[in-house]
Amino acid sequence: MSAPTTTPRQFALVAGEASGDLLASLLLEGLQARWPDMHAAGIGGPRMLARGFESWWPQEKLAVRGYIEVLRHYAEIAGIRRQLKARLLREWPQLFIGVDAPDFNLDLEAGLRGRGLKTVHFVCPSIWAWRADRVEKIRAAADHVLCIFPFEPALLAKQGIAASYVGHPVANVIPITPDRAAARAALGIEADATVVALLPGSRRSELRYLASRFFSAAALMQRAQPALKFIAPVLPALRAEVEQLLAASPMAGQVQLLDGQSHTALAACDVTLIASGTATLEAALFKRPMVIAYNMHSLSWRLMHRQQLQPWVGLPNILCGEFVVPELLQDAATPEALAEATLAWLAAPDRVAALQQRFATLHDELRRDTPTLCADAIQKVLQS
């Protein structure tokens, strides 16, 4: 059976969370520069919408992490995937691009590719860190993988999977030398203040397990150093929940909540207490010392921990190949331990300076013309 006819330059994308929204918006920049009359639709967030993307479902519907948390929302998420697949097979875009969210996108891509629709997966799943079993899924799902770390294409090539290194898009968004003074002025923070940024995650499931711990840790830090200033960037869709958690914490009324503005918060801060995930790499590119934390449902943790292939969880440590910043995970992520590790950075300027130099080298390694390289790779897929 021949594929349905297609309107030129129709792309479908799914980005399932805030970090994917940023990656996809930069990919869209490259596609729009290459094909100015293109149209893209699927599931995306505010940055994608600002580029004219048409989102058929709210991105928040897919922003769930952890085995147990996914099970709670499985029926709704599976329903969205079925409806999306049916619509894509009816409308038949030139290409489907799954942006991260491998649990959702790889199965969807495999189903579409099996019917003859070309697919690209943007961000290689972390098969080098855990879930090595995903290699077979990737091979079945993607005609091509766009990789954000330089060692990944060779790893995939050994498995017979076509891939291109496109750099990490965030490395071009974040300046080599962040302007701390400008960021503080934008947030109304004194130039000489000592600022701690709290980033407990961009998913409801993360906030449930981490936000109260972070606020309790902040209270302990404030008790030790009363002059500390605390800021917390929050996705607008999650603000009401964060406000409730903050009001119930010892830090009620003492943390400045920001609408989004995570990059401004990282530029402004002296140190960040941060949930493991893409935001930790952003913090590294802002050259900020950090304490990485994570906590999830105990069963989810046991299942994931069993599949871990490296001693590190945080991206800065993985990319540097050693524990350059502390990781406090699961039971270790107590308010007391989080507070102690965060305050330790403020007492060690030489240690901070050495870390900043390490992060500057990492930044240079990840900087590439990502929008153009993405468009180059996608054009080759379309012509194949």
Coordinates of C-alpha atoms in Angstrom, one line a residue:
M1 CA 0.0 0.0 0.0
S2 CA 1.4 3.4 -1.0
A3 CA 1.7 6.1 1.6
P4 CA -0.9 8.9 1.6
T5 CA 0.0 12.1 -0.3
T6 CA 1.6 14.7 1.9
T7 CA 1.5 18.5 1.9
P8 CA 5.1 19.7 1.7
R9 CA 7.0 20.6 4.8
Q10 CA 4.4 19.3 7.3
F11 CA 6.2 18.2 10.5
A12 CA 4.8 16.5 13.6
L13 CA 6.5 16.8 17.0
V14 CA 5.9 15.6 20.5
A15 CA 7.9 17.2 23.4
G16 CA 6.6 15.9 26.7
E17 CA 8.1 18.3 29.3
A18 CA 9.7 21.7 29.9
S19 CA 13.2 20.7 28.8
G20 CA 11.8 19.1 25.6
D21 CA 10.0 22.3 24.9
L22 CA 13.3 24.2 24.9
L23 CA 15.0 21.6 22.7
A24 CA 12.1 21.5 20.3
S25 CA 11.8 25.2 20.0
L26 CA 15.4 25.4 18.8
L27 CA 14.9 22.6 16.4
L28 CA 11.9 24.5 15.0
E29 CA 14.2 27.5 14.6
G30 CA 16.4 25.4 12.2
L31 CA 13.4 24.0 10.3
Q32 CA 11.8 27.4 9.8
A33 CA 15.1 28.8 8.6
R34 CA 15.4 25.9 6.1
W35 CA 11.7 25.8 5.1
P36 CA 10.0 29.1 5.9
D37 CA 6.6 27.9 4.9
M38 CA 6.6 24.8 7.1
H39 CA 3.9 23.9 9.6
A40 CA 4.4 21.9 12.8
A41 CA 1.9 20.3 15.1
G42 CA 1.5 17.7 17.8
I43 CA 2.2 18.2 21.5
G44 CA 4.4 21.0 22.8
G45 CA 4.9 23.7 25.3
P46 CA 5.0 27.6 25.4
R47 CA 8.4 28.0 23.6
M48 CA 7.1 25.9 20.7
L49 CA 3.8 27.7 20.6
A50 CA 5.7 31.0 20.4
R51 CA 7.2 29.7 17.1
G52 CA 3.8 29.0 15.7
F53 CA 3.5 25.4 16.8
E54 CA 0.0 23.9 17.0
S55 CA -0.4 21.8 20.1
W56 CA -3.3 19.3 20.1
W57 CA -2.9 18.4 23.8
P58 CA -1.4 20.3 26.8
Q59 CA 2.2 19.3 27.3
E60 CA 1.6 18.8 31.0
K61 CA -0.4 15.7 30.3
L62 CA 2.8 13.9 29.5
A63 CA 5.1 15.4 32.2
V64 CA 5.0 12.3 34.5
R65 CA 8.1 10.5 35.8
G66 CA 8.7 7.3 37.7
Y67 CA 7.2 3.8 37.2
I68 CA 4.5 4.2 39.9
E69 CA 3.6 7.7 38.8
V70 CA 3.3 6.7 35.2
L71 CA 1.0 3.8 36.2
R72 CA -1.4 6.2 37.9
H73 CA -1.7 8.2 34.6
Y74 CA -1.3 5.3 32.2
A75 CA -4.8 5.1 30.9
E76 CA -4.9 8.8 30.0
I77 CA -1.4 8.9 28.5
A78 CA -2.1 5.7 26.4
G79 CA -5.3 7.2 25.2
I80 CA -3.5 10.3 24.0
R81 CA -0.9 8.2 22.2
R82 CA -3.6 6.2 20.4
Q83 CA -5.5 9.3 19.3
L84 CA -2.3 11.0 18.2
K85 CA -1.1 8.0 16.2
A86 CA -4.5 7.8 14.5
R87 CA -4.5 11.5 13.6
L88 CA -0.9 11.4 12.3
L89 CA -1.7 8.4 10.1
R90 CA -4.7 10.3 8.7
E91 CA -2.9 13.6 8.1
W92 CA 0.5 12.0 7.2
P93 CA 3.2 14.6 7.9
Q94 CA 6.5 14.4 6.0
L95 CA 8.2 13.5 9.3
F96 CA 7.5 12.8 12.9
I97 CA 10.1 14.0 15.4
G98 CA 9.9 12.7 19.0
V99 CA 11.7 15.0 21.3
D100 CA 13.0 13.2 24.4
A101 CA 10.1 11.6 26.4
P102 CA 11.3 8.1 25.3
D103 CA 8.6 6.2 27.2
F104 CA 6.0 7.9 25.2
N105 CA 7.7 8.7 21.9
L106 CA 9.6 5.5 21.1
D107 CA 6.5 3.3 21.0
L108 CA 4.7 6.0 19.0
E109 CA 7.6 6.3 16.6
A110 CA 7.8 2.5 16.1
G111 CA 4.1 2.4 15.3
L112 CA 4.3 5.2 12.8
R113 CA 7.5 3.9 11.2
G114 CA 6.0 0.5 10.8
R115 CA 3.3 2.1 8.6
G116 CA 5.9 3.8 6.5
L117 CA 6.1 7.3 8.1
K118 CA 9.6 8.6 8.5
T119 CA 10.7 9.3 12.1
V120 CA 13.5 11.1 14.0
H121 CA 14.2 10.9 17.7
F122 CA 15.8 14.0 19.2
V123 CA 17.9 13.2 22.3
C124 CA 19.4 9.8 22.5
P125 CA 17.9 7.9 25.5
S126 CA 20.5 7.4 28.2
I127 CA 21.5 3.9 27.2
W128 CA 25.0 4.6 28.4
A129 CA 23.7 5.4 31.9
W130 CA 20.8 2.9 32.3
R131 CA 18.1 1.1 30.3
A132 CA 20.6 -0.5 27.8
D133 CA 17.6 -2.6 26.8
R134 CA 16.3 0.4 24.9
V135 CA 18.7 -0.1 22.0
E136 CA 16.3 -2.5 20.3
K137 CA 13.5 0.0 20.8
I138 CA 15.5 2.8 19.3
R139 CA 16.4 0.7 16.3
A140 CA 12.8 -0.1 15.6
A141 CA 11.5 3.4 16.3
A142 CA 13.9 5.9 14.6
D143 CA 15.2 6.4 11.1
H144 CA 17.7 8.8 12.6
V145 CA 18.7 10.0 16.1
L146 CA 19.8 13.5 16.9
C147 CA 22.3 13.4 19.7
I148 CA 23.2 16.1 22.1
F149 CA 26.4 14.6 23.5
P150 CA 29.5 14.0 21.3
F151 CA 30.1 10.4 22.3
E152 CA 26.6 9.1 21.4
P153 CA 26.7 8.7 17.5
A154 CA 29.6 6.2 17.7
L155 CA 27.8 4.3 20.4
L156 CA 24.6 4.1 18.3
A157 CA 26.6 3.3 15.1
K158 CA 27.9 0.1 16.8
Q159 CA 24.2 -0.9 17.1
G160 CA 23.4 -0.1 13.5
I161 CA 21.5 3.0 14.3
A162 CA 22.0 6.2 12.2
A163 CA 22.7 9.3 14.3
S164 CA 24.2 12.8 14.2
Y165 CA 25.8 14.9 16.9
V166 CA 24.1 18.3 16.9
G167 CA 25.5 19.8 20.0
H168 CA 23.4 20.6 23.1
P169 CA 21.0 23.4 22.2
V170 CA 21.1 24.9 25.6
A171 CA 24.9 25.5 25.3
N172 CA 24.1 28.2 22.7
V173 CA 21.3 29.7 24.6
I174 CA 23.3 30.3 27.7
P175 CA 26.2 32.8 27.5
I176 CA 29.7 31.7 28.2
T177 CA 29.9 34.4 30.9
P178 CA 26.5 34.8 32.5
D179 CA 25.5 38.4 33.6
R180 CA 24.8 37.9 37.3
A181 CA 24.3 41.7 37.9
A182 CA 21.7 42.0 35.1
A183 CA 19.8 38.9 36.3
R184 CA 19.7 40.2 39.8
A185 CA 18.5 43.6 38.6
A186 CA 15.7 41.9 36.6
L187 CA 14.6 40.1 39.7
G188 CA 14.9 43.0 42.1
I189 CA 17.7 41.4 44.1
E190 CA 20.5 43.3 45.7
A191 CA 23.8 43.1 44.0
D192 CA 25.6 42.0 47.2
A193 CA 23.1 39.4 48.3
T194 CA 23.9 35.8 48.7
V195 CA 21.4 33.9 46.7
V196 CA 20.3 30.3 46.7
A197 CA 18.1 29.1 43.8
L198 CA 15.7 26.2 44.6
L199 CA 14.8 24.1 41.6
P200 CA 12.7 21.1 42.8
G201 CA 11.7 20.0 39.3
S202 CA 9.3 20.8 36.4
R203 CA 6.9 17.8 36.9
R204 CA 4.1 17.4 39.5
S205 CA 5.6 14.1 40.6
E206 CA 8.9 15.7 41.3
L207 CA 7.4 18.6 43.3
R208 CA 5.5 16.0 45.3
Y209 CA 8.7 14.4 46.5
L210 CA 11.2 17.2 46.5
A211 CA 9.6 20.6 47.0
S212 CA 8.9 20.2 50.8
R213 CA 12.4 18.8 51.3
F214 CA 13.9 21.8 49.5
F215 CA 11.9 24.3 51.5
S216 CA 12.8 22.5 54.8
A217 CA 16.5 22.6 53.7
A218 CA 16.2 26.3 53.0
A219 CA 14.8 26.9 56.5
L220 CA 17.9 25.2 57.9
M221 CA 20.2 27.2 55.7
Q222 CA 18.4 30.4 56.7
R223 CA 18.8 29.5 60.4
A224 CA 22.6 29.1 59.8
Q225 CA 22.9 32.3 57.6
P226 CA 19.9 34.6 58.1
A227 CA 20.9 36.9 55.3
L228 CA 20.5 34.3 52.6
K229 CA 18.0 35.1 49.8
F230 CA 16.0 32.3 48.3
I231 CA 14.4 32.2 44.8
A232 CA 12.5 29.4 43.1
P233 CA 11.5 29.4 39.4
V234 CA 8.2 27.7 38.9
L235 CA 6.3 26.8 35.7
P236 CA 3.1 28.9 35.6
A237 CA 0.9 25.7 35.3
L238 CA 2.4 24.4 38.6
R239 CA 2.5 27.7 40.6
A240 CA -0.6 27.1 42.7
E241 CA 0.7 23.7 43.9
V242 CA 4.1 25.2 44.7
E243 CA 2.4 28.1 46.6
Q244 CA 0.5 25.5 48.7
L245 CA 3.7 23.5 49.5
L246 CA 5.5 26.7 50.4
A247 CA 2.7 28.0 52.6
A248 CA 2.8 24.7 54.5
S249 CA 6.6 24.8 55.0
P250 CA 8.9 26.6 57.4
M251 CA 9.8 29.1 54.6
A252 CA 6.2 30.4 54.0
G253 CA 6.5 33.9 52.6
Q254 CA 10.3 33.8 52.5
V255 CA 11.0 32.4 49.1
Q256 CA 10.6 34.5 46.0
L257 CA 8.7 32.5 43.5
L258 CA 9.3 33.3 39.8
D259 CA 7.1 32.6 36.8
G260 CA 9.4 30.4 34.8
Q261 CA 12.6 32.4 34.5
S262 CA 14.8 29.4 35.5
H263 CA 17.7 30.8 33.4
T264 CA 17.4 34.2 35.1
A265 CA 17.4 32.4 38.5
L266 CA 20.5 30.4 37.7
A267 CA 22.3 33.5 36.4
A268 CA 21.4 35.4 39.6
C269 CA 22.3 32.8 42.2
D270 CA 25.5 31.9 44.0
V271 CA 24.5 28.2 44.4
T272 CA 21.5 26.0 43.5
L273 CA 19.8 23.1 45.1
I274 CA 18.4 21.3 42.1
A275 CA 16.5 18.2 41.0
S276 CA 18.4 15.7 38.9
G277 CA 17.5 16.3 35.2
T278 CA 18.3 18.6 32.3
A279 CA 18.2 21.6 34.6
T280 CA 21.5 20.4 36.2
L281 CA 23.3 20.7 32.9
E282 CA 21.8 24.2 32.5
A283 CA 23.2 25.1 36.0
A284 CA 26.6 23.8 34.9
L285 CA 26.5 25.9 31.8
F286 CA 25.7 28.9 34.0
K287 CA 28.9 27.9 35.9
R288 CA 27.0 27.6 39.1
P289 CA 27.9 25.2 42.0
M290 CA 25.1 22.9 42.8
V291 CA 23.8 20.1 45.0
I292 CA 21.8 17.6 42.9
A293 CA 18.9 15.8 44.7
Y294 CA 16.3 13.3 43.8
N295 CA 13.5 11.4 45.5
M296 CA 10.7 9.3 44.1
H297 CA 8.3 6.5 45.1
S298 CA 10.4 3.8 46.7
L299 CA 9.4 1.1 44.2
S300 CA 10.2 3.3 41.3
W301 CA 13.6 4.0 42.9
R302 CA 14.4 0.3 43.4
L303 CA 13.5 -0.5 39.8
M304 CA 15.5 2.4 38.3
H305 CA 18.5 2.0 40.6
R306 CA 18.8 -1.7 39.6
Q307 CA 19.4 -0.6 36.0
Q308 CA 21.9 2.1 36.6
L309 CA 25.2 1.5 34.6
Q310 CA 27.3 4.3 36.0
P311 CA 28.0 5.7 39.5
W312 CA 26.6 9.1 38.6
V313 CA 23.1 10.3 38.0
G314 CA 23.5 14.0 37.5
L315 CA 24.5 15.1 34.0
P316 CA 27.4 17.4 35.1
N317 CA 29.0 14.4 36.8
I318 CA 28.3 12.0 33.9
L319 CA 29.8 14.4 31.4
C320 CA 32.8 15.2 33.6
G321 CA 33.3 11.5 34.5
E322 CA 33.5 12.1 38.2
F323 CA 31.6 13.6 41.2
V324 CA 32.3 17.3 40.6
V325 CA 29.1 18.2 42.5
P326 CA 27.3 16.3 45.3
E327 CA 24.4 14.0 44.5
L328 CA 22.0 13.3 47.4
L329 CA 19.5 10.7 46.2
Q330 CA 16.4 9.0 47.7
D331 CA 17.0 8.4 51.4
A332 CA 20.1 10.5 51.4
A333 CA 18.2 13.6 50.3
T334 CA 17.3 14.7 53.8
P335 CA 16.7 18.4 54.5
E336 CA 19.8 18.4 56.8
A337 CA 22.1 16.8 54.3
L338 CA 20.8 19.1 51.5
A339 CA 21.4 22.2 53.6
E340 CA 24.8 21.1 54.7
A341 CA 26.0 20.3 51.2
T342 CA 24.6 23.6 49.8
L343 CA 26.2 25.8 52.5
A344 CA 29.5 24.0 51.9
W345 CA 29.8 25.6 48.5
L346 CA 29.3 29.1 50.0
A347 CA 32.3 28.5 52.3
A348 CA 34.7 27.3 49.6
P349 CA 35.5 30.0 47.0
D350 CA 38.5 28.1 45.6
R351 CA 36.5 25.0 45.1
V352 CA 33.8 27.1 43.3
A353 CA 36.5 28.7 41.0
A354 CA 37.9 25.3 40.0
L355 CA 34.4 24.0 39.2
Q356 CA 33.6 27.0 37.1
Q357 CA 36.7 26.4 35.0
R358 CA 35.6 22.8 34.5
F359 CA 32.1 23.9 33.5
A360 CA 33.6 26.5 31.0
T361 CA 35.5 23.7 29.2
L362 CA 32.3 21.5 29.1
H363 CA 30.3 24.5 27.7
D364 CA 32.8 24.8 24.8
E365 CA 32.5 21.1 24.0
L366 CA 28.8 21.3 23.8
R367 CA 28.4 24.5 21.7
R368 CA 27.4 23.8 18.1
D369 CA 25.1 25.4 15.5
T370 CA 22.3 23.1 16.7
P371 CA 19.4 24.5 14.7
T372 CA 21.3 24.2 11.4
L373 CA 22.8 20.7 12.2
C374 CA 19.3 19.5 13.1
A375 CA 17.9 20.8 9.8
D376 CA 20.8 19.2 7.8
A377 CA 20.2 15.8 9.4
I378 CA 16.4 16.1 8.9
Q379 CA 16.9 17.1 5.2
K380 CA 18.9 14.0 4.6
V381 CA 16.2 11.8 6.2
L382 CA 13.6 13.4 4.0
Q383 CA 15.7 12.8 0.9
S384 CA 16.5 9.2 1.8

